[in-house]
Every structure is written in C-alpha cells, then in structure tokens.
Amino acid sequence: NAGVMQNPRHLVRRRGQEARLRCSPMKGHSHVYWYRQLPEEGLKFMVYLQKENIIDESGMPKERFSAEFPKEGPSILRIQQVVRGDSAAYFCASSPGQAYSGNTIYFGEGSWLTVV
Amino acid sequence: AQSVTQLDSQVPVFEEAPVELRCNYSSSVSVYLFWYVQYPNQGLQLLLKYLSGSTLVKGINGFEAEFNKSQTSFHLRKPSVHISDTAEYFCAVSSRNQAGTALIFGKGTTLSVSS
C-alpha cells in the first residue's frame, strides 16, 4: 500500500509566479490535511479537506492560498503570486477517518518550495 | 482550542544514555496524543499514540510515553538512545469527539545523539 504521495518534492518559483503542490492520499483515505513547516516554527496546520469539501481552513492565509480535493484526482494546494516568505516545506497528510475519532494521520515526504 | 508546548527545543545526549522529551498540552476537551519523528528532509513518522486505556504507551524503536492527565503531560522516553535516533520529535494533540479538528503540533524538539 503506497504511502501519501506528494509532488513535486522540490519546486523553485520566482516571485509573482504560481505554485501548485499535489498530494495523493493513501489508498482508502478520504481525509487530507496540509501543513506548512518553517525553520524553528514546527508544523503549522493550514487546511483540512474531505472529498470535495473543505472541513477546516482556519490555518490558511486569507489571500493567495487555496486548496481543493476533487472527487477524482489528487488534492491541490495552490499558492498564487508567491513571495519569499512562502518558502517552506509543505506537508500533506491523510487519514481514513476523522482525527477526532483517533484515526492515525499519515504524512507524505513533503514538497519544498523555494521562492527566488 | 488546543495547544502543545514542547519544553525543550534541543536535547543533546550521549549514545546509550536515557532521554526524556517533554510535552505539555492545553485543551478544554478530552484529547488524543501523538508523538511523531522527522528525519532530515523527510516526512513525519508516527512513533506512538495515546487514545485510551493504559497511560503508558509503547511505540516503535524502543520509545514509550506516559499520559498524565492531572499534569496535562505526555513525555516521551527512551532508556538507551542510539546515534540513529538523532532527529526532530513532534508532540501533537487532537480533540476527542470534536468533528472537524486536525492534529495540532508543538514546535518540535531536536534530539542530537553523539558518541
């Protein structure tokens, strides 16, 4: 059973460009989470999605960031008009059910975004 | 809302010494607790989790953690560490029975094991 797959693993964008990060959850998992990791800051929750629905986006910046998890295909985290401060590692995770039921959340290897 | 405090940002130890990584949480509701490990340039791997039952939880790689409700703590321990345990360790919490909540992480503790 393949784990959570993220691509690209490394992405370089110039300021003002768009970044698209993709995440395919583990087989059978319908819950997807996105986290951002900055040096010295740990992992910050961004958004929690279940197929076609955003459950919690309280950690998502109000502008330039969006996420989706369509019925078919991977989840996408989209960052428009990137700035240097967006440089970070972005981790996707998935679970078979809600975290509040004690389901384990499995993480991908991460996508490292560098904005130059 | 929940929060997690990892009391030590860096813990240096010698090989074969015991180690304890401290974690305290704050929550107005009952919680589940987790420890994850992250090796350089990799994703997070679950070490262990507390859901219910025995307060002493055993995980992979010889790690264990004890849930202390009165002290709202979930400290991670290993009686004898190896060089290969050098990594970043994250404590995390999720709320029981509160739909729509995800894992909230502490800032992490860097464990450095030297010979």
JSON list of C-alpha atoms in Angstrom, two decimals:
[
{"chain": "A", "resi": 1, "resn": "ASN", "atom": "CA", "xyz": [0.00, 0.00, 0.00]},
{"chain": "A", "resi": 2, "resn": "ALA", "atom": "CA", "xyz": [1.69, 3.15, -1.18]},
{"chain": "A", "resi": 3, "resn": "GLY", "atom": "CA", "xyz": [2.00, 5.94, 1.31]},
{"chain": "A", "resi": 4, "resn": "VAL", "atom": "CA", "xyz": [0.96, 9.55, 0.91]},
{"chain": "A", "resi": 5, "resn": "MET", "atom": "CA", "xyz": [2.50, 10.78, -2.33]},
{"chain": "A", "resi": 6, "resn": "GLN", "atom": "CA", "xyz": [3.47, 14.38, -2.82]},
{"chain": "A", "resi": 7, "resn": "ASN", "atom": "CA", "xyz": [4.85, 16.07, -5.90]},
{"chain": "A", "resi": 8, "resn": "PRO", "atom": "CA", "xyz": [6.91, 17.83, -6.78]},
{"chain": "A", "resi": 9, "resn": "ARG", "atom": "CA", "xyz": [9.38, 17.18, -3.99]},
{"chain": "A", "resi": 10, "resn": "HIS", "atom": "CA", "xyz": [11.23, 20.37, -4.79]},
{"chain": "A", "resi": 11, "resn": "LEU", "atom": "CA", "xyz": [9.86, 23.42, -6.57]},
{"chain": "A", "resi": 12, "resn": "VAL", "atom": "CA", "xyz": [11.54, 26.72, -7.37]},
{"chain": "A", "resi": 13, "resn": "ARG", "atom": "CA", "xyz": [9.40, 29.69, -8.31]},
{"chain": "A", "resi": 14, "resn": "ARG", "atom": "CA", "xyz": [10.18, 33.33, -8.98]},
{"chain": "A", "resi": 15, "resn": "ARG", "atom": "CA", "xyz": [8.31, 35.96, -7.02]},
{"chain": "A", "resi": 16, "resn": "GLY", "atom": "CA", "xyz": [4.88, 36.54, -8.50]},
{"chain": "A", "resi": 17, "resn": "GLN", "atom": "CA", "xyz": [4.54, 33.09, -10.06]},
{"chain": "A", "resi": 18, "resn": "GLU", "atom": "CA", "xyz": [2.09, 30.40, -9.03]},
{"chain": "A", "resi": 19, "resn": "ALA", "atom": "CA", "xyz": [2.97, 27.23, -7.16]},
{"chain": "A", "resi": 20, "resn": "ARG", "atom": "CA", "xyz": [0.86, 24.08, -7.29]},
{"chain": "A", "resi": 21, "resn": "LEU", "atom": "CA", "xyz": [1.54, 21.25, -4.89]},
{"chain": "A", "resi": 22, "resn": "ARG", "atom": "CA", "xyz": [-0.12, 17.90, -5.34]},
{"chain": "A", "resi": 23, "resn": "CYS", "atom": "CA", "xyz": [-0.99, 15.22, -2.85]},
{"chain": "A", "resi": 24, "resn": "SER", "atom": "CA", "xyz": [-2.37, 11.74, -3.41]},
{"chain": "A", "resi": 25, "resn": "PRO", "atom": "CA", "xyz": [-3.59, 10.27, -0.13]},
{"chain": "A", "resi": 26, "resn": "MET", "atom": "CA", "xyz": [-3.10, 6.68, 0.92]},
{"chain": "A", "resi": 27, "resn": "LYS", "atom": "CA", "xyz": [-5.50, 4.23, -0.68]},
{"chain": "A", "resi": 28, "resn": "GLY", "atom": "CA", "xyz": [-8.80, 4.27, 1.12]},
{"chain": "A", "resi": 29, "resn": "HIS", "atom": "CA", "xyz": [-8.19, 7.60, 2.82]},
{"chain": "A", "resi": 30, "resn": "SER", "atom": "CA", "xyz": [-10.71, 10.35, 2.18]},
{"chain": "A", "resi": 31, "resn": "HIS", "atom": "CA", "xyz": [-9.38, 12.94, 4.64]},
{"chain": "A", "resi": 32, "resn": "VAL", "atom": "CA", "xyz": [-6.47, 15.18, 3.65]},
{"chain": "A", "resi": 33, "resn": "TYR", "atom": "CA", "xyz": [-4.56, 17.76, 5.66]},
{"chain": "A", "resi": 34, "resn": "TRP", "atom": "CA", "xyz": [-1.98, 20.34, 4.62]},
{"chain": "A", "resi": 35, "resn": "TYR", "atom": "CA", "xyz": [0.70, 21.65, 6.96]},
{"chain": "A", "resi": 36, "resn": "ARG", "atom": "CA", "xyz": [3.49, 24.17, 6.45]},
{"chain": "A", "resi": 37, "resn": "GLN", "atom": "CA", "xyz": [6.85, 23.85, 8.15]},
{"chain": "A", "resi": 38, "resn": "LEU", "atom": "CA", "xyz": [9.13, 26.82, 8.61]},
{"chain": "A", "resi": 39, "resn": "PRO", "atom": "CA", "xyz": [12.53, 26.62, 10.35]},
{"chain": "A", "resi": 40, "resn": "GLU", "atom": "CA", "xyz": [12.24, 26.99, 14.12]},
{"chain": "A", "resi": 41, "resn": "GLU", "atom": "CA", "xyz": [8.43, 27.07, 13.92]},
{"chain": "A", "resi": 42, "resn": "GLY", "atom": "CA", "xyz": [7.37, 23.47, 13.69]},
{"chain": "A", "resi": 43, "resn": "LEU", "atom": "CA", "xyz": [4.36, 22.38, 11.70]},
{"chain": "A", "resi": 44, "resn": "LYS", "atom": "CA", "xyz": [1.50, 24.78, 11.26]},
{"chain": "A", "resi": 45, "resn": "PHE", "atom": "CA", "xyz": [-1.91, 23.46, 10.29]},
{"chain": "A", "resi": 46, "resn": "MET", "atom": "CA", "xyz": [-3.27, 25.03, 7.14]},
{"chain": "A", "resi": 47, "resn": "VAL", "atom": "CA", "xyz": [-6.35, 23.22, 5.88]},
{"chain": "A", "resi": 48, "resn": "TYR", "atom": "CA", "xyz": [-8.35, 20.02, 6.33]},
{"chain": "A", "resi": 49, "resn": "LEU", "atom": "CA", "xyz": [-10.36, 18.61, 3.44]},
{"chain": "A", "resi": 50, "resn": "GLN", "atom": "CA", "xyz": [-12.61, 15.68, 2.82]},
{"chain": "A", "resi": 51, "resn": "LYS", "atom": "CA", "xyz": [-13.56, 14.71, -0.71]},
{"chain": "A", "resi": 52, "resn": "GLU", "atom": "CA", "xyz": [-14.90, 17.85, -2.40]},
{"chain": "A", "resi": 53, "resn": "ASN", "atom": "CA", "xyz": [-15.34, 19.66, 0.90]},
{"chain": "A", "resi": 54, "resn": "ILE", "atom": "CA", "xyz": [-13.20, 21.99, 2.99]},
{"chain": "A", "resi": 55, "resn": "ILE", "atom": "CA", "xyz": [-13.73, 21.00, 6.61]},
{"chain": "A", "resi": 56, "resn": "ASP", "atom": "CA", "xyz": [-11.42, 23.48, 8.33]},
{"chain": "A", "resi": 57, "resn": "GLU", "atom": "CA", "xyz": [-9.33, 26.19, 6.69]},
{"chain": "A", "resi": 58, "resn": "SER", "atom": "CA", "xyz": [-8.60, 28.18, 9.82]},
{"chain": "A", "resi": 59, "resn": "GLY", "atom": "CA", "xyz": [-4.84, 27.98, 9.26]},
{"chain": "A", "resi": 60, "resn": "MET", "atom": "CA", "xyz": [-4.89, 29.07, 5.65]},
{"chain": "A", "resi": 61, "resn": "PRO", "atom": "CA", "xyz": [-3.75, 32.62, 4.82]},
{"chain": "A", "resi": 62, "resn": "LYS", "atom": "CA", "xyz": [-6.75, 34.60, 3.61]},
{"chain": "A", "resi": 63, "resn": "GLU", "atom": "CA", "xyz": [-5.13, 35.68, 0.37]},
{"chain": "A", "resi": 64, "resn": "ARG", "atom": "CA", "xyz": [-3.25, 33.87, -2.37]},
{"chain": "A", "resi": 65, "resn": "PHE", "atom": "CA", "xyz": [-3.67, 30.39, -0.88]},
{"chain": "A", "resi": 66, "resn": "SER", "atom": "CA", "xyz": [-6.33, 27.89, -1.85]},
{"chain": "A", "resi": 67, "resn": "ALA", "atom": "CA", "xyz": [-6.83, 24.14, -1.57]},
{"chain": "A", "resi": 68, "resn": "GLU", "atom": "CA", "xyz": [-9.08, 21.59, -3.16]},
{"chain": "A", "resi": 69, "resn": "PHE", "atom": "CA", "xyz": [-9.66, 17.86, -3.03]},
{"chain": "A", "resi": 70, "resn": "PRO", "atom": "CA", "xyz": [-11.81, 16.92, -6.01]},
{"chain": "A", "resi": 71, "resn": "LYS", "atom": "CA", "xyz": [-13.87, 13.79, -6.33]},
{"chain": "A", "resi": 72, "resn": "GLU", "atom": "CA", "xyz": [-11.29, 12.40, -8.74]},
{"chain": "A", "resi": 73, "resn": "GLY", "atom": "CA", "xyz": [-7.59, 13.12, -8.56]},
{"chain": "A", "resi": 74, "resn": "PRO", "atom": "CA", "xyz": [-5.16, 14.46, -6.01]},
{"chain": "A", "resi": 75, "resn": "SER", "atom": "CA", "xyz": [-5.55, 17.26, -3.55]},
{"chain": "A", "resi": 76, "resn": "ILE", "atom": "CA", "xyz": [-4.00, 20.51, -4.74]},
{"chain": "A", "resi": 77, "resn": "LEU", "atom": "CA", "xyz": [-2.55, 23.31, -2.65]},
{"chain": "A", "resi": 78, "resn": "ARG", "atom": "CA", "xyz": [-2.26, 26.41, -4.80]},
{"chain": "A", "resi": 79, "resn": "ILE", "atom": "CA", "xyz": [-0.25, 29.49, -3.95]},
{"chain": "A", "resi": 80, "resn": "GLN", "atom": "CA", "xyz": [-0.71, 32.47, -6.24]},
{"chain": "A", "resi": 81, "resn": "GLN", "atom": "CA", "xyz": [1.77, 35.31, -6.66]},
{"chain": "A", "resi": 82, "resn": "VAL", "atom": "CA", "xyz": [4.34, 33.70, -4.42]},
{"chain": "A", "resi": 83, "resn": "VAL", "atom": "CA", "xyz": [6.56, 35.80, -2.18]},
{"chain": "A", "resi": 84, "resn": "ARG", "atom": "CA", "xyz": [9.84, 34.92, -0.49]},
{"chain": "A", "resi": 85, "resn": "GLY", "atom": "CA", "xyz": [8.02, 34.30, 2.79]},
{"chain": "A", "resi": 86, "resn": "ASP", "atom": "CA", "xyz": [6.18, 31.39, 1.17]},
{"chain": "A", "resi": 87, "resn": "SER", "atom": "CA", "xyz": [9.44, 29.44, 1.00]},
{"chain": "A", "resi": 88, "resn": "ALA", "atom": "CA", "xyz": [8.86, 26.44, 3.25]},
{"chain": "A", "resi": 89, "resn": "ALA", "atom": "CA", "xyz": [8.24, 22.72, 3.33]},
{"chain": "A", "resi": 90, "resn": "TYR", "atom": "CA", "xyz": [4.62, 21.83, 2.73]},
{"chain": "A", "resi": 91, "resn": "PHE", "atom": "CA", "xyz": [3.43, 18.51, 4.07]},
{"chain": "A", "resi": 92, "resn": "CYS", "atom": "CA", "xyz": [0.32, 16.66, 3.11]},
{"chain": "A", "resi": 93, "resn": "ALA", "atom": "CA", "xyz": [-1.20, 14.02, 5.35]},
{"chain": "A", "resi": 94, "resn": "SER", "atom": "CA", "xyz": [-4.17, 11.69, 5.11]},
{"chain": "A", "resi": 95, "resn": "SER", "atom": "CA", "xyz": [-6.33, 9.55, 7.33]},
{"chain": "A", "resi": 96, "resn": "PRO", "atom": "CA", "xyz": [-9.10, 7.01, 6.78]},
{"chain": "A", "resi": 97, "resn": "GLY", "atom": "CA", "xyz": [-11.49, 8.90, 9.02]},
{"chain": "A", "resi": 98, "resn": "GLN", "atom": "CA", "xyz": [-11.80, 11.93, 11.21]},
{"chain": "A", "resi": 99, "resn": "ALA", "atom": "CA", "xyz": [-8.87, 12.75, 13.53]},
{"chain": "A", "resi": 100, "resn": "TYR", "atom": "CA", "xyz": [-11.34, 13.23, 16.38]},
{"chain": "A", "resi": 101, "resn": "SER", "atom": "CA", "xyz": [-12.12, 9.52, 16.24]},
{"chain": "A", "resi": 102, "resn": "GLY", "atom": "CA", "xyz": [-8.48, 8.69, 16.96]},
{"chain": "A", "resi": 103, "resn": "ASN", "atom": "CA", "xyz": [-7.53, 7.81, 13.40]},
{"chain": "A", "resi": 104, "resn": "THR", "atom": "CA", "xyz": [-3.82, 7.95, 12.70]},
{"chain": "A", "resi": 105, "resn": "ILE", "atom": "CA", "xyz": [-2.74, 10.67, 10.30]},
{"chain": "A", "resi": 106, "resn": "TYR", "atom": "CA", "xyz": [-0.04, 9.59, 7.83]},
{"chain": "A", "resi": 107, "resn": "PHE", "atom": "CA", "xyz": [2.34, 12.11, 6.32]},
{"chain": "A", "resi": 108, "resn": "GLY", "atom": "CA", "xyz": [3.93, 12.43, 2.92]},
{"chain": "A", "resi": 109, "resn": "GLU", "atom": "CA", "xyz": [7.58, 13.23, 2.30]},
{"chain": "A", "resi": 110, "resn": "GLY", "atom": "CA", "xyz": [6.86, 16.91, 1.76]},
{"chain": "A", "resi": 111, "resn": "SER", "atom": "CA", "xyz": [7.23, 19.46, -1.02]},
{"chain": "A", "resi": 112, "resn": "TRP", "atom": "CA", "xyz": [9.98, 22.03, -0.58]},
{"chain": "A", "resi": 113, "resn": "LEU", "atom": "CA", "xyz": [9.08, 25.37, -2.15]},
{"chain": "A", "resi": 114, "resn": "THR", "atom": "CA", "xyz": [11.80, 27.92, -2.74]},
{"chain": "A", "resi": 115, "resn": "VAL", "atom": "CA", "xyz": [10.86, 31.39, -3.96]},
{"chain": "A", "resi": 116, "resn": "VAL", "atom": "CA", "xyz": [13.68, 33.33, -5.59]},
{"chain": "B", "resi": 1, "resn": "ALA", "atom": "CA", "xyz": [-8.79, 25.27, 21.20]},
{"chain": "B", "resi": 2, "resn": "GLN", "atom": "CA", "xyz": [-5.82, 23.07, 21.90]},
{"chain": "B", "resi": 3, "resn": "SER", "atom": "CA", "xyz": [-2.15, 23.92, 22.13]},
{"chain": "B", "resi": 4, "resn": "VAL", "atom": "CA", "xyz": [1.03, 21.94, 22.62]},
{"chain": "B", "resi": 5, "resn": "THR", "atom": "CA", "xyz": [4.21, 23.06, 24.32]},
{"chain": "B", "resi": 6, "resn": "GLN", "atom": "CA", "xyz": [7.42, 21.16, 23.88]},
{"chain": "B", "resi": 7, "resn": "LEU", "atom": "CA", "xyz": [9.55, 22.41, 26.71]},
{"chain": "B", "resi": 8, "resn": "ASP", "atom": "CA", "xyz": [12.96, 21.80, 25.17]},
{"chain": "B", "resi": 9, "resn": "SER", "atom": "CA", "xyz": [13.89, 22.94, 21.68]},
{"chain": "B", "resi": 10, "resn": "GLN", "atom": "CA", "xyz": [17.15, 20.97, 21.70]},
{"chain": "B", "resi": 11, "resn": "VAL", "atom": "CA", "xyz": [18.26, 17.95, 23.70]},
{"chain": "B", "resi": 12, "resn": "PRO", "atom": "CA", "xyz": [21.87, 16.76, 23.30]},
{"chain": "B", "resi": 13, "resn": "VAL", "atom": "CA", "xyz": [22.70, 13.35, 24.76]},
{"chain": "B", "resi": 14, "resn": "PHE", "atom": "CA", "xyz": [25.41, 10.75, 24.51]},
{"chain": "B", "resi": 15, "resn": "GLU", "atom": "CA", "xyz": [24.81, 7.37, 22.94]},
{"chain": "B", "resi": 16, "resn": "GLU", "atom": "CA", "xyz": [23.32, 4.75, 25.30]},
{"chain": "B", "resi": 17, "resn": "ALA", "atom": "CA", "xyz": [22.13, 7.42, 27.75]},
{"chain": "B", "resi": 18, "resn": "PRO", "atom": "CA", "xyz": [18.44, 7.70, 28.67]},
{"chain": "B", "resi": 19, "resn": "VAL", "atom": "CA", "xyz": [16.41, 10.58, 27.30]},
{"chain": "B", "resi": 20, "resn": "GLU", "atom": "CA", "xyz": [13.12, 12.30, 28.06]},
{"chain": "B", "resi": 21, "resn": "LEU", "atom": "CA", "xyz": [11.47, 14.76, 25.69]},
{"chain": "B", "resi": 22, "resn": "ARG", "atom": "CA", "xyz": [8.84, 16.81, 27.43]},
{"chain": "B", "resi": 23, "resn": "CYS", "atom": "CA", "xyz": [5.42, 17.72, 26.12]},
{"chain": "B", "resi": 24, "resn": "ASN", "atom": "CA", "xyz": [2.56, 19.58, 27.79]},
{"chain": "B", "resi": 25, "resn": "TYR", "atom": "CA", "xyz": [-0.80, 20.26, 26.23]},
{"chain": "B", "resi": 26, "resn": "SER", "atom": "CA", "xyz": [-3.72, 22.54, 26.85]},
{"chain": "B", "resi": 27, "resn": "SER", "atom": "CA", "xyz": [-7.27, 21.68, 25.92]},
{"chain": "B", "resi": 28, "resn": "SER", "atom": "CA", "xyz": [-10.77, 22.31, 27.16]},
{"chain": "B", "resi": 29, "resn": "VAL", "atom": "CA", "xyz": [-11.88, 18.87, 25.99]},
{"chain": "B", "resi": 30, "resn": "SER", "atom": "CA", "xyz": [-10.51, 15.35, 26.16]},
{"chain": "B", "resi": 31, "resn": "VAL", "atom": "CA", "xyz": [-7.72, 14.65, 23.74]},
{"chain": "B", "resi": 32, "resn": "TYR", "atom": "CA", "xyz": [-5.77, 12.08, 21.84]},
{"chain": "B", "resi": 33, "resn": "LEU", "atom": "CA", "xyz": [-1.99, 12.46, 21.98]},
{"chain": "B", "resi": 34, "resn": "PHE", "atom": "CA", "xyz": [0.72, 11.55, 19.49]},
{"chain": "B", "resi": 35, "resn": "TRP", "atom": "CA", "xyz": [4.47, 11.62, 19.05]},
{"chain": "B", "resi": 36, "resn": "TYR", "atom": "CA", "xyz": [5.97, 11.81, 15.56]},
{"chain": "B", "resi": 37, "resn": "VAL", "atom": "CA", "xyz": [9.60, 11.68, 14.44]},
{"chain": "B", "resi": 38, "resn": "GLN", "atom": "CA", "xyz": [11.07, 13.50, 11.46]},
{"chain": "B", "resi": 39, "resn": "TYR", "atom": "CA", "xyz": [14.44, 12.59, 10.00]},
{"chain": "B", "resi": 40, "resn": "PRO", "atom": "CA", "xyz": [16.24, 15.23, 7.90]},
{"chain": "B", "resi": 41, "resn": "ASN", "atom": "CA", "xyz": [14.44, 16.11, 4.65]},
{"chain": "B", "resi": 42, "resn": "GLN", "atom": "CA", "xyz": [11.76, 13.53, 5.26]},
{"chain": "B", "resi": 43, "resn": "GLY", "atom": "CA", "xyz": [8.14, 13.43, 6.29]},
{"chain": "B", "resi": 44, "resn": "LEU", "atom": "CA", "xyz": [6.80, 12.60, 9.73]},
{"chain": "B", "resi": 45, "resn": "GLN", "atom": "CA", "xyz": [6.56, 9.06, 11.02]},
{"chain": "B", "resi": 46, "resn": "LEU", "atom": "CA", "xyz": [4.27, 8.06, 13.87]},
{"chain": "B", "resi": 47, "resn": "LEU", "atom": "CA", "xyz": [6.17, 6.85, 16.94]},
{"chain": "B", "resi": 48, "resn": "LEU", "atom": "CA", "xyz": [3.22, 6.18, 19.23]},
{"chain": "B", "resi": 49, "resn": "LYS", "atom": "CA", "xyz": [-0.22, 7.41, 20.21]},
{"chain": "B", "resi": 50, "resn": "TYR", "atom": "CA", "xyz": [-2.44, 7.51, 23.25]},
{"chain": "B", "resi": 51, "resn": "LEU", "atom": "CA", "xyz": [-6.14, 7.01, 22.63]},
{"chain": "B", "resi": 52, "resn": "SER", "atom": "CA", "xyz": [-7.42, 5.47, 25.87]},
{"chain": "B", "resi": 53, "resn": "GLY", "atom": "CA", "xyz": [-6.65, 2.77, 28.40]},
{"chain": "B", "resi": 54, "resn": "SER", "atom": "CA", "xyz": [-3.20, 2.29, 29.90]},
{"chain": "B", "resi": 55, "resn": "THR", "atom": "CA", "xyz": [-1.42, 5.58, 30.40]},
{"chain": "B", "resi": 56, "resn": "LEU", "atom": "CA", "xyz": [1.92, 4.05, 29.45]},
{"chain": "B", "resi": 57, "resn": "VAL", "atom": "CA", "xyz": [2.15, 3.70, 25.69]},
{"chain": "B", "resi": 58, "resn": "LYS", "atom": "CA", "xyz": [4.88, 1.80, 23.89]},
{"chain": "B", "resi": 59, "resn": "GLY", "atom": "CA", "xyz": [5.90, 2.72, 20.37]},
{"chain": "B", "resi": 60, "resn": "ILE", "atom": "CA", "xyz": [8.41, 1.87, 17.71]},
{"chain": "B", "resi": 61, "resn": "ASN", "atom": "CA", "xyz": [12.20, 2.00, 18.06]},
{"chain": "B", "resi": 62, "resn": "GLY", "atom": "CA", "xyz": [12.06, 1.42, 21.83]},
{"chain": "B", "resi": 63, "resn": "PHE", "atom": "CA", "xyz": [10.26, 4.66, 22.66]},
{"chain": "B", "resi": 64, "resn": "GLU", "atom": "CA", "xyz": [7.47, 4.97, 25.22]},
{"chain": "B", "resi": 65, "resn": "ALA", "atom": "CA", "xyz": [5.38, 7.81, 26.58]},
{"chain": "B", "resi": 66, "resn": "GLU", "atom": "CA", "xyz": [3.23, 8.32, 29.63]},
{"chain": "B", "resi": 67, "resn": "PHE", "atom": "CA", "xyz": [-0.03, 10.23, 29.65]},
{"chain": "B", "resi": 68, "resn": "ASN", "atom": "CA", "xyz": [-0.54, 12.22, 32.83]},
{"chain": "B", "resi": 69, "resn": "LYS", "atom": "CA", "xyz": [-3.96, 13.82, 32.86]},
{"chain": "B", "resi": 70, "resn": "SER", "atom": "CA", "xyz": [-3.50, 15.80, 36.07]},
{"chain": "B", "resi": 71, "resn": "GLN", "atom": "CA", "xyz": [-0.30, 17.37, 34.76]},
{"chain": "B", "resi": 72, "resn": "THR", "atom": "CA", "xyz": [-1.56, 17.54, 31.16]},
{"chain": "B", "resi": 73, "resn": "SER", "atom": "CA", "xyz": [1.68, 15.98, 30.00]},
{"chain": "B", "resi": 74, "resn": "PHE", "atom": "CA", "xyz": [2.76, 13.31, 27.54]},
{"chain": "B", "resi": 75, "resn": "HIS", "atom": "CA", "xyz": [6.51, 12.96, 27.90]},
{"chain": "B", "resi": 76, "resn": "LEU", "atom": "CA", "xyz": [8.48, 10.71, 25.56]},
{"chain": "B", "resi": 77, "resn": "ARG", "atom": "CA", "xyz": [11.22, 8.46, 26.93]},
{"chain": "B", "resi": 78, "resn": "LYS", "atom": "CA", "xyz": [13.83, 6.00, 25.78]},
{"chain": "B", "resi": 79, "resn": "PRO", "atom": "CA", "xyz": [16.10, 4.16, 28.22]},
{"chain": "B", "resi": 80, "resn": "SER", "atom": "CA", "xyz": [19.11, 3.99, 25.88]},
{"chain": "B", "resi": 81, "resn": "VAL", "atom": "CA", "xyz": [19.44, 6.08, 22.72]},
{"chain": "B", "resi": 82, "resn": "HIS", "atom": "CA", "xyz": [21.38, 5.34, 19.54]},
{"chain": "B", "resi": 83, "resn": "ILE", "atom": "CA", "xyz": [23.07, 7.64, 17.06]},
{"chain": "B", "resi": 84, "resn": "SER", "atom": "CA", "xyz": [20.27, 6.79, 14.64]},
{"chain": "B", "resi": 85, "resn": "ASP", "atom": "CA", "xyz": [17.71, 8.39, 16.99]},
{"chain": "B", "resi": 86, "resn": "THR", "atom": "CA", "xyz": [19.05, 11.82, 16.03]},
{"chain": "B", "resi": 87, "resn": "ALA", "atom": "CA", "xyz": [16.01, 13.58, 14.58]},
{"chain": "B", "resi": 88, "resn": "GLU", "atom": "CA", "xyz": [13.26, 16.11, 15.23]},
{"chain": "B", "resi": 89, "resn": "TYR", "atom": "CA", "xyz": [10.46, 14.93, 17.50]},
{"chain": "B", "resi": 90, "resn": "PHE", "atom": "CA", "xyz": [6.98, 16.41, 17.49]},
{"chain": "B", "resi": 91, "resn": "CYS", "atom": "CA", "xyz": [4.23, 16.08, 20.04]},
{"chain": "B", "resi": 92, "resn": "ALA", "atom": "CA", "xyz": [0.70, 16.53, 18.74]},
{"chain": "B", "resi": 93, "resn": "VAL", "atom": "CA", "xyz": [-2.86, 16.63, 20.05]},
{"chain": "B", "resi": 94, "resn": "SER", "atom": "CA", "xyz": [-6.31, 16.19, 18.57]},
{"chain": "B", "resi": 95, "resn": "SER", "atom": "CA", "xyz": [-9.65, 16.64, 20.26]},
{"chain": "B", "resi": 96, "resn": "ARG", "atom": "CA", "xyz": [-11.90, 13.75, 21.04]},
{"chain": "B", "resi": 97, "resn": "ASN", "atom": "CA", "xyz": [-15.36, 13.89, 19.64]},
{"chain": "B", "resi": 98, "resn": "GLN", "atom": "CA", "xyz": [-14.96, 17.32, 18.14]},
{"chain": "B", "resi": 99, "resn": "ALA", "atom": "CA", "xyz": [-15.68, 16.99, 14.48]},
{"chain": "B", "resi": 100, "resn": "GLY", "atom": "CA", "xyz": [-13.57, 18.87, 12.02]},
{"chain": "B", "resi": 101, "resn": "THR", "atom": "CA", "xyz": [-10.42, 19.18, 14.06]},
{"chain": "B", "resi": 102, "resn": "ALA", "atom": "CA", "xyz": [-7.00, 18.18, 12.82]},
{"chain": "B", "resi": 103, "resn": "LEU", "atom": "CA", "xyz": [-3.73, 17.49, 14.62]},
{"chain": "B", "resi": 104, "resn": "ILE", "atom": "CA", "xyz": [-2.09, 20.43, 16.36]},
{"chain": "B", "resi": 105, "resn": "PHE", "atom": "CA", "xyz": [1.67, 20.17, 16.73]},
{"chain": "B", "resi": 106, "resn": "GLY", "atom": "CA", "xyz": [4.26, 21.53, 19.11]},
{"chain": "B", "resi": 107, "resn": "LYS", "atom": "CA", "xyz": [7.30, 23.32, 17.75]},
{"chain": "B", "resi": 108, "resn": "GLY", "atom": "CA", "xyz": [9.45, 20.23, 17.96]},
{"chain": "B", "resi": 109, "resn": "THR", "atom": "CA", "xyz": [12.48, 19.04, 19.91]},
{"chain": "B", "resi": 110, "resn": "THR", "atom": "CA", "xyz": [15.76, 18.31, 18.19]},
{"chain": "B", "resi": 111, "resn": "LEU", "atom": "CA", "xyz": [17.38, 15.25, 19.68]},
{"chain": "B", "resi": 112, "resn": "SER", "atom": "CA", "xyz": [21.12, 15.06, 18.97]},
{"chain": "B", "resi": 113, "resn": "VAL", "atom": "CA", "xyz": [22.84, 11.84, 19.93]},
{"chain": "B", "resi": 114, "resn": "SER", "atom": "CA", "xyz": [26.63, 11.80, 19.90]},
{"chain": "B", "resi": 115, "resn": "SER", "atom": "CA", "xyz": [29.20, 9.10, 20.64]}
]
